[in-house]
Tab-separated table of C-alpha atoms in Angstrom:
chain	number	residue	atom	x	y	z
A	1	MET	CA	-24.554	12.258	1.700
A	2	ALA	CA	-21.560	13.617	-0.467
A	3	PHE	CA	-20.330	10.156	-0.919
A	4	GLN	CA	-24.111	8.879	-1.935
A	5	LYS	CA	-24.317	11.846	-4.356
A	6	ALA	CA	-20.921	10.438	-5.719
A	7	VAL	CA	-22.647	6.927	-6.994
A	8	LYS	CA	-23.239	7.670	-10.825
A	9	GLY	CA	-22.151	4.323	-12.347
A	10	THR	CA	-19.165	5.307	-13.575
A	11	ILE	CA	-15.611	3.339	-12.651
A	12	LEU	CA	-13.693	4.475	-10.287
A	13	VAL	CA	-9.751	3.574	-10.385
A	14	GLY	CA	-8.150	2.494	-7.314
A	15	GLY	CA	-5.488	4.696	-5.748
A	16	GLY	CA	-1.973	2.782	-6.437
A	17	ALA	CA	-3.173	3.145	-10.546
A	18	LEU	CA	-3.689	6.692	-9.967
A	19	ALA	CA	-0.703	7.151	-7.968
A	20	THR	CA	1.689	5.747	-10.828
A	21	VAL	CA	-0.159	8.158	-13.693
A	22	LEU	CA	0.059	11.288	-11.745
A	23	GLY	CA	3.090	10.735	-9.586
A	24	LEU	CA	3.118	10.701	-5.840
A	25	SER	CA	3.033	14.250	-5.103
A	26	GLN	CA	0.557	15.190	-7.721
A	27	PHE	CA	-1.881	12.152	-6.251
A	28	ALA	CA	-1.091	13.428	-2.880
A	29	HIS	CA	-3.073	16.732	-3.860
A	30	TYR	CA	-5.642	14.892	-5.578
A	31	ARG	CA	-6.580	12.386	-2.653
A	32	ARG	CA	-6.762	15.230	-0.027
A	33	LYS	CA	-9.151	17.334	-2.905
A	34	GLN	CA	-10.901	14.164	-3.119
A	35	MET	CA	-11.107	13.732	0.630
A	36	ASN	CA	-12.559	17.203	1.422
A	37	LEU	CA	-15.224	16.944	-1.301
A	38	ALA	CA	-16.327	13.835	0.020
A	39	TYR	CA	-16.277	14.352	3.522
A	40	VAL	CA	-18.547	12.987	5.592
A	41	LYS	CA	-19.006	12.927	9.630
A	42	ALA	CA	-18.931	9.287	9.131
A	43	ALA	CA	-19.067	8.720	12.913
A	44	GLU	CA	-22.188	9.476	13.298
A	45	CYS	CA	-23.799	6.757	10.587
A	46	VAL	CA	-21.402	4.087	12.363
A	47	SER	CA	-23.202	1.598	14.275
A	48	GLU	CA	-22.189	-1.635	15.575
A	49	PRO	CA	-21.619	-4.604	13.201
A	50	VAL	CA	-24.440	-6.476	11.562
A	51	ASN	CA	-22.630	-9.969	11.897
A	52	ARG	CA	-20.559	-10.691	15.013
A	53	GLU	CA	-19.011	-13.181	13.220
A	54	PRO	CA	-18.597	-12.945	8.998
A	55	PRO	CA	-20.953	-15.309	7.072
A	56	SER	CA	-20.099	-17.966	4.913
A	57	ARG	CA	-18.710	-17.882	1.606
A	58	GLU	CA	-21.541	-19.429	0.683
A	59	ALA	CA	-24.257	-17.391	2.208
A	60	GLN	CA	-21.901	-14.167	0.666
A	61	LEU	CA	-22.145	-15.500	-2.916
A	62	LEU	CA	-26.020	-16.155	-2.344
A	63	THR	CA	-26.445	-12.458	-1.130
A	64	LEU	CA	-24.296	-11.244	-4.396
A	65	GLN	CA	-26.764	-13.407	-6.488
A	66	ASN	CA	-29.729	-12.590	-4.906
A	67	THR	CA	-29.501	-8.812	-4.176
A	68	SER	CA	-31.252	-6.592	-7.224
A	69	GLU	CA	-28.988	-3.896	-7.043
A	70	PHE	CA	-25.988	-2.757	-4.946
A	71	ASP	CA	-24.943	1.067	-4.235
A	72	ILE	CA	-21.351	0.034	-4.775
A	73	LEU	CA	-19.553	-2.866	-6.370
A	74	VAL	CA	-16.011	-2.935	-5.719
A	75	ILE	CA	-13.671	-4.909	-8.091
A	76	GLY	CA	-10.388	-6.139	-6.239
A	77	GLY	CA	-9.828	-7.245	-2.357
A	78	GLY	CA	-6.487	-5.773	-1.972
A	79	ALA	CA	-5.872	-2.853	0.559
A	80	THR	CA	-7.811	-0.185	-1.868
A	81	GLY	CA	-10.471	-1.751	-2.305
A	82	SER	CA	-11.045	-3.813	0.964
A	83	GLY	CA	-10.682	0.094	2.027
A	84	CYS	CA	-13.159	1.207	-0.243
A	85	ALA	CA	-15.758	-1.428	0.983
A	86	LEU	CA	-15.464	-0.853	4.697
A	87	ASP	CA	-15.692	3.022	4.031
A	88	ALA	CA	-18.895	2.489	2.136
A	89	VAL	CA	-20.629	-0.306	4.248
A	90	THR	CA	-20.274	2.041	7.265
A	91	ARG	CA	-21.875	4.699	5.558
A	92	GLY	CA	-25.028	2.753	5.166
A	93	LEU	CA	-24.580	2.017	1.524
A	94	LYS	CA	-25.358	-1.337	-0.081
A	95	THR	CA	-21.654	-2.893	-0.598
A	96	ALA	CA	-20.407	-6.141	-2.297
A	97	LEU	CA	-16.482	-6.531	-2.604
A	98	VAL	CA	-15.233	-9.420	-5.238
A	99	GLU	CA	-11.417	-10.591	-5.290
A	100	ARG	CA	-10.185	-12.964	-7.979
A	101	ASP	CA	-7.746	-14.513	-5.792
A	102	ASP	CA	-7.460	-14.396	-1.761
A	103	PHE	CA	-7.332	-11.169	-0.181
A	104	SER	CA	-4.057	-9.432	-0.363
A	105	SER	CA	-2.679	-11.525	-2.701
A	106	GLY	CA	-1.202	-9.516	-4.971
A	107	THR	CA	0.597	-5.750	-4.243
A	108	SER	CA	-0.926	-5.390	-0.779
A	109	SER	CA	1.337	-8.297	0.459
A	110	ARG	CA	4.266	-8.107	-1.089
A	111	SER	CA	5.587	-4.696	0.178
A	112	THR	CA	8.894	-3.979	2.333
A	113	LYS	CA	6.653	-4.476	5.591
A	114	LEU	CA	7.457	-0.362	6.207
A	115	ILE	CA	5.086	2.381	7.093
A	116	HIS	CA	6.797	5.563	6.539
A	117	GLY	CA	6.918	9.151	5.581
A	118	GLY	CA	9.554	8.838	2.555
A	119	VAL	CA	13.380	9.930	3.718
A	120	ARG	CA	14.140	9.902	0.074
A	121	TYR	CA	10.916	12.178	-0.717
A	122	LEU	CA	11.715	14.542	1.966
A	123	GLN	CA	14.961	15.117	0.239
A	124	LYS	CA	13.752	15.430	-2.739
A	125	ALA	CA	11.473	17.988	-1.206
A	126	ILE	CA	14.260	19.857	-0.294
A	127	MET	CA	16.698	19.785	-2.638
A	128	LYS	CA	13.967	20.472	-5.411
A	129	LEU	CA	12.186	22.988	-3.006
A	130	ASP	CA	8.836	21.126	-4.081
A	131	ILE	CA	6.061	21.886	-1.581
A	132	GLU	CA	3.671	19.160	-2.756
A	133	GLN	CA	6.266	16.605	-1.730
A	134	TYR	CA	6.764	17.942	1.706
A	135	ARG	CA	3.191	18.054	2.012
A	136	MET	CA	3.005	13.931	1.111
A	137	VAL	CA	5.573	13.190	3.806
A	138	LYS	CA	3.909	15.171	6.149
A	139	GLU	CA	0.495	13.519	5.237
A	140	ALA	CA	2.460	9.779	5.192
A	141	LEU	CA	4.023	10.535	8.696
A	142	HIS	CA	0.714	11.277	10.097
A	143	GLU	CA	-0.804	8.464	8.573
A	144	ARG	CA	1.499	6.429	9.948
A	145	ALA	CA	1.144	7.508	13.680
A	146	ASN	CA	-2.666	6.711	12.836
A	147	LEU	CA	-1.860	2.926	11.763
A	148	LEU	CA	0.375	2.488	14.761
A	149	GLU	CA	-2.508	3.858	16.781
A	150	ILE	CA	-5.156	1.677	15.588
A	151	ALA	CA	-3.533	-1.374	14.798
A	152	PRO	CA	-0.773	-1.979	17.187
A	153	HIS	CA	-1.324	-5.828	17.254
A	154	LEU	CA	-0.044	-5.473	13.325
A	155	SER	CA	2.153	-2.394	13.995
A	156	ALA	CA	4.928	-1.357	15.835
A	157	PRO	CA	7.998	1.128	15.202
A	158	LEU	CA	11.249	-0.128	14.034
A	159	PRO	CA	14.743	1.574	14.364
A	160	ILE	CA	16.623	1.426	10.862
A	161	MET	CA	20.020	1.998	11.022
A	162	LEU	CA	21.794	4.108	8.393
A	163	PRO	CA	25.633	3.224	8.194
A	164	VAL	CA	27.823	6.321	7.078
A	165	TYR	CA	31.762	5.339	5.477
A	166	LYS	CA	32.386	9.315	4.952
A	167	TRP	CA	33.292	11.770	7.557
A	168	TRP	CA	31.579	14.562	5.561
A	169	GLN	CA	28.213	12.253	5.558
A	170	LEU	CA	27.812	12.276	8.838
A	171	PRO	CA	26.517	15.690	9.825
A	172	TYR	CA	24.729	15.721	6.325
A	173	TYR	CA	22.622	12.634	7.048
A	174	TRP	CA	22.055	13.659	10.230
A	175	VAL	CA	20.604	17.012	9.328
A	176	GLY	CA	18.280	15.236	6.848
A	177	ILE	CA	17.273	12.674	9.498
A	178	LYS	CA	16.924	15.442	11.999
A	179	LEU	CA	14.354	17.154	9.472
A	180	TYR	CA	12.856	14.060	9.224
A	181	ASP	CA	11.975	13.970	12.882
A	182	LEU	CA	11.055	17.807	12.655
A	183	VAL	CA	8.677	17.070	10.059
A	184	ALA	CA	6.715	14.488	11.847
A	185	GLY	CA	6.484	16.740	15.061
A	186	SER	CA	4.275	15.326	17.590
A	187	ASN	CA	3.881	12.238	15.528
A	188	CYS	CA	7.933	11.411	15.666
A	189	LEU	CA	8.142	7.843	17.124
A	190	LYS	CA	11.662	8.347	18.563
A	191	SER	CA	14.488	10.853	18.508
A	192	SER	CA	17.062	9.998	15.784
A	193	TYR	CA	20.535	9.336	17.577
A	194	VAL	CA	24.176	8.588	16.255
A	195	LEU	CA	26.110	5.465	16.975
A	196	SER	CA	29.640	4.948	16.982
A	197	LYS	CA	31.417	2.577	14.780
A	198	SER	CA	31.991	-0.080	17.417
A	199	ARG	CA	28.306	-0.008	18.483
A	200	ALA	CA	27.158	-0.196	14.974
A	201	LEU	CA	29.128	-3.360	14.552
A	202	GLU	CA	27.521	-4.499	17.531
A	203	HIS	CA	24.265	-4.482	15.900
A	204	PHE	CA	25.439	-5.393	12.612
A	205	PRO	CA	28.864	-7.555	12.676
A	206	MET	CA	28.458	-8.444	9.022
A	207	LEU	CA	29.443	-4.562	8.052
A	208	GLN	CA	32.251	-3.551	6.048
A	209	LYS	CA	34.706	-2.387	8.963
A	210	ASP	CA	37.151	-0.390	6.347
A	211	LYS	CA	36.478	3.309	6.317
A	212	LEU	CA	33.196	3.111	8.393
A	213	VAL	CA	32.911	6.455	10.854
A	214	GLY	CA	29.624	5.206	12.439
A	215	ALA	CA	25.709	5.304	12.023
A	216	ILE	CA	22.511	7.192	12.552
A	217	VAL	CA	19.348	5.622	13.777
A	218	TYR	CA	16.110	6.818	12.795
A	219	TYR	CA	12.932	5.658	13.598
A	220	ASP	CA	9.917	4.414	10.649
A	221	GLY	CA	7.390	2.122	11.220
A	222	GLN	CA	6.786	-2.027	10.626
A	223	HIS	CA	3.204	-3.298	9.182
A	224	ASN	CA	1.580	-6.471	8.549
A	225	ASP	CA	-0.067	-5.289	5.625
A	226	ALA	CA	-1.518	-8.672	4.677
A	227	ARG	CA	-3.129	-9.655	7.975
A	228	MET	CA	-4.348	-5.827	8.158
A	229	ASN	CA	-5.835	-6.103	4.710
A	230	LEU	CA	-7.670	-9.283	5.551
A	231	ALA	CA	-9.077	-7.602	9.012
A	232	ILE	CA	-10.227	-4.711	6.806
A	233	ALA	CA	-12.076	-7.413	4.532
A	234	LEU	CA	-13.649	-9.298	7.224
A	235	THR	CA	-14.775	-5.846	8.859
A	236	ALA	CA	-16.548	-4.856	6.047
A	237	ALA	CA	-18.394	-8.111	6.175
A	238	ARG	CA	-19.292	-8.008	9.432
A	239	TYR	CA	-20.963	-4.665	8.822
A	240	GLY	CA	-23.002	-6.443	6.029
A	241	ALA	CA	-20.515	-6.117	2.613
A	242	ALA	CA	-21.298	-9.104	0.475
A	243	THR	CA	-17.664	-9.736	0.341
A	244	ALA	CA	-16.448	-13.038	-1.625
A	245	ASN	CA	-12.938	-14.163	-3.039
A	246	TYR	CA	-12.304	-16.582	-5.782
A	247	MET	CA	-14.788	-14.182	-7.526
A	248	GLU	CA	-13.578	-13.257	-10.923
A	249	VAL	CA	-15.409	-10.436	-13.066
A	250	VAL	CA	-15.412	-11.310	-16.896
A	251	SER	CA	-17.149	-8.261	-18.179
A	252	LEU	CA	-19.054	-5.463	-17.082
A	253	LEU	CA	-22.782	-4.606	-17.537
A	254	LYS	CA	-24.039	-1.544	-19.095
A	255	LYS	CA	-27.357	0.401	-19.570
A	256	THR	CA	-28.340	3.449	-20.742
A	257	ASP	CA	-29.331	6.129	-18.286
A	258	PRO	CA	-32.966	7.341	-18.739
A	259	GLN	CA	-32.222	10.585	-17.755
A	260	THR	CA	-28.837	11.491	-19.627
A	261	GLY	CA	-29.469	8.475	-22.397
A	262	LYS	CA	-25.687	7.739	-21.981
A	263	VAL	CA	-24.461	4.398	-21.549
A	264	ARG	CA	-23.045	3.948	-18.400
A	265	VAL	CA	-21.546	0.861	-16.036
A	266	SER	CA	-24.127	-0.768	-14.061
A	267	GLY	CA	-22.537	-3.691	-12.615
A	268	ALA	CA	-20.701	-6.820	-13.784
A	269	ARG	CA	-20.743	-10.396	-14.842
A	270	CYS	CA	-18.966	-12.865	-11.896
A	271	LYS	CA	-17.445	-16.029	-12.165
A	272	ASP	CA	-16.967	-18.162	-9.477
A	273	VAL	CA	-13.246	-19.727	-9.959
A	274	LEU	CA	-13.868	-22.894	-7.773
A	275	THR	CA	-17.085	-24.039	-9.552
A	276	GLY	CA	-17.348	-21.803	-12.890
A	277	GLN	CA	-20.763	-20.879	-11.884
A	278	GLU	CA	-21.520	-17.312	-13.705
A	279	PHE	CA	-24.081	-14.731	-12.549
A	280	ASP	CA	-24.533	-11.112	-12.648
A	281	VAL	CA	-24.122	-8.371	-9.817
A	282	ARG	CA	-25.853	-5.579	-10.355
A	283	ALA	CA	-24.790	-2.047	-8.757
A	284	LYS	CA	-25.066	1.717	-9.460
A	285	CYS	CA	-21.128	2.368	-9.060
A	286	VAL	CA	-18.415	0.070	-9.847
A	287	ILE	CA	-14.498	0.636	-8.198
A	288	ASN	CA	-11.950	-0.184	-10.213
A	289	ALA	CA	-9.231	-1.177	-7.406
A	290	THR	CA	-7.580	-3.777	-8.789
A	291	GLY	CA	-3.806	-2.341	-8.893
A	292	PRO	CA	-1.524	-3.442	-11.602
A	293	PHE	CA	-4.685	-4.804	-13.360
A	294	THR	CA	-6.112	-1.539	-13.917
A	295	ASP	CA	-6.353	-1.242	-17.626
A	296	SER	CA	-7.602	-4.811	-18.103
A	297	VAL	CA	-10.852	-3.950	-16.182
A	298	ARG	CA	-10.700	-0.243	-18.094
A	299	LYS	CA	-10.955	-1.730	-21.411
A	300	MET	CA	-13.861	-4.202	-20.150
A	301	ASP	CA	-15.704	-0.581	-20.577
A	302	ASP	CA	-14.056	0.767	-23.237
A	303	LYS	CA	-11.519	-1.421	-25.510
A	304	ASP	CA	-9.771	1.267	-26.780
A	305	ALA	CA	-9.393	2.724	-23.848
A	306	ALA	CA	-5.524	4.224	-23.456
A	307	ALA	CA	-3.491	2.436	-20.913
A	308	ILE	CA	-2.587	4.756	-17.660
A	309	CYS	CA	-0.869	2.243	-15.524
A	310	GLN	CA	2.886	1.359	-15.980
A	311	PRO	CA	3.587	-1.575	-14.063
A	312	SER	CA	7.040	-2.069	-12.133
A	313	ALA	CA	8.264	-4.848	-10.442
A	314	GLY	CA	9.883	-4.867	-7.143
A	315	VAL	CA	11.654	-7.423	-5.905
A	316	HIS	CA	12.737	-8.871	-2.026
A	317	ILE	CA	14.434	-11.682	-1.072
A	318	VAL	CA	14.416	-13.478	1.899
A	319	MET	CA	17.281	-14.777	3.955
A	320	PRO	CA	18.675	-16.079	7.087
A	321	GLY	CA	17.675	-13.714	10.359
A	322	TYR	CA	21.486	-13.206	11.404
A	323	TYR	CA	21.505	-10.979	8.846
A	324	SER	CA	19.733	-8.538	10.964
A	325	PRO	CA	19.015	-8.115	14.649
A	326	GLU	CA	15.463	-8.972	15.649
A	327	SER	CA	14.891	-5.642	16.574
A	328	MET	CA	16.698	-3.386	14.230
A	329	GLY	CA	16.745	-2.690	10.134
A	330	LEU	CA	19.211	-1.349	8.266
A	331	LEU	CA	19.219	1.053	5.297
A	332	ASP	CA	22.026	1.555	2.393
A	333	PRO	CA	21.305	4.949	0.685
A	334	ALA	CA	23.945	4.218	-1.733
A	335	THR	CA	23.576	1.212	-3.918
A	336	SER	CA	25.685	0.743	-7.178
A	337	ASP	CA	22.937	2.084	-9.295
A	338	GLY	CA	21.903	4.790	-6.608
A	339	ARG	CA	18.686	2.769	-5.488
A	340	VAL	CA	17.621	2.233	-2.031
A	341	ILE	CA	17.979	-1.420	-0.244
A	342	PHE	CA	16.769	-2.081	3.066
A	343	PHE	CA	17.394	-5.024	5.418
A	344	LEU	CA	14.605	-5.471	7.577
A	345	PRO	CA	14.301	-8.501	10.648
A	346	TRP	CA	10.550	-10.249	9.596
A	347	GLN	CA	9.244	-13.345	11.034
A	348	LYS	CA	12.529	-14.650	12.257
A	349	MET	CA	13.876	-13.787	9.008
A	350	THR	CA	15.755	-11.146	7.132
A	351	ILE	CA	14.281	-8.904	3.938
A	352	ALA	CA	16.562	-7.416	1.570
A	353	GLY	CA	15.376	-5.454	-1.591
A	354	THR	CA	13.281	-3.612	-2.947
A	355	THR	CA	14.317	-3.231	-6.729
A	356	ASP	CA	11.955	-1.144	-9.351
A	357	THR	CA	12.187	-2.157	-12.780
A	358	PRO	CA	9.495	-1.973	-15.557
A	359	THR	CA	7.486	-5.127	-15.732
A	360	ASP	CA	4.497	-6.630	-17.753
A	361	VAL	CA	1.518	-7.400	-15.704
A	362	THR	CA	1.422	-11.115	-14.966
A	363	HIS	CA	-1.011	-13.305	-12.383
A	364	HIS	CA	1.783	-14.822	-10.572
A	365	PRO	CA	4.998	-12.420	-11.161
A	366	ILE	CA	8.375	-14.350	-10.219
A	367	PRO	CA	11.675	-12.580	-9.547
A	368	SER	CA	14.326	-12.110	-12.458
A	369	GLU	CA	18.034	-13.595	-11.927
A	370	GLU	CA	19.115	-10.233	-12.973
A	371	ASP	CA	16.925	-8.639	-9.606
A	372	ILE	CA	18.375	-11.846	-7.452
A	373	ASN	CA	21.748	-10.907	-8.375
A	374	PHE	CA	21.586	-7.124	-7.996
A	375	ILE	CA	20.535	-7.730	-4.232
A	376	LEU	CA	23.082	-10.342	-3.672
A	377	ASN	CA	25.655	-8.534	-4.973
A	378	GLU	CA	24.788	-5.648	-2.695
A	379	VAL	CA	24.448	-8.065	0.470
């Protein structure tokens, strides 16, 4: 199989880092190209799960220690890493997955809880005649529909209201949102529509009434990313992947390829954070799916490797639920500095954000007072 032929012992970088380096449109093209190269009729390979119940952590650790060599070792238990592990194990590859903290403890649980094609990306595609941006939006809308279909218990359509304060903006935004519906095609969740000023204030009584013209409502998806991530990791474990959290990679193992004479990565030295025990996990291929920590793993392979990931911080704040109705969100497209802010209902509360500012990589990032005050001032 094409995927098996790709197992060469090199480090593969997780999608989040590549998206940061290449830019979203280039990454979408790269991802499609790689998917075409690695296309396999996976349905023919998938069978019933090996384990009806996921093995205990102790059993997983024993498997990690006692297996002479895995086909694939995935570092990172976020959405990318868990997805890689599930994809690999259901293709018949002997797979291991290690995560330093809880599954989905990092980027994969700290999102705006939306699954969307990107209204702003479509705007850029049209204004700049960027075909790659357009293709990315179209693909994302297709994946939005796919996620709503395969995980209806964790995903649901969500109407989002766009308030309009100038008459000329009403037809401008309306055309843009209708194009968004058009690009979605058969995957359009529900047609967008216009609300009068009075109806808009019924949904969001705290809106500024002065100069409010009306509002446009369009549909995107809302998604519980952390639970989805955990479900993927558990499914990989049920299919036989050796999956363990609180396992930190402290160094990479290397060996010389007898065919080429080149030194290549052959696994990792792992440490059980809970007990301090260390042991080697050997594998033909190591996948680096550590998100913002991509460069730290790359430097384990080559200490002189140039950094390829530019980390940035997106901050959300949680506010009382009365800031938004339970069944509708709000989009502010014109904040004081041009950034977009969402107000979304979530778990009987309201999430407001997000910001996007350069930052240093830390294990436990905290929001700055500046970001918090920016969101509060916009509110």
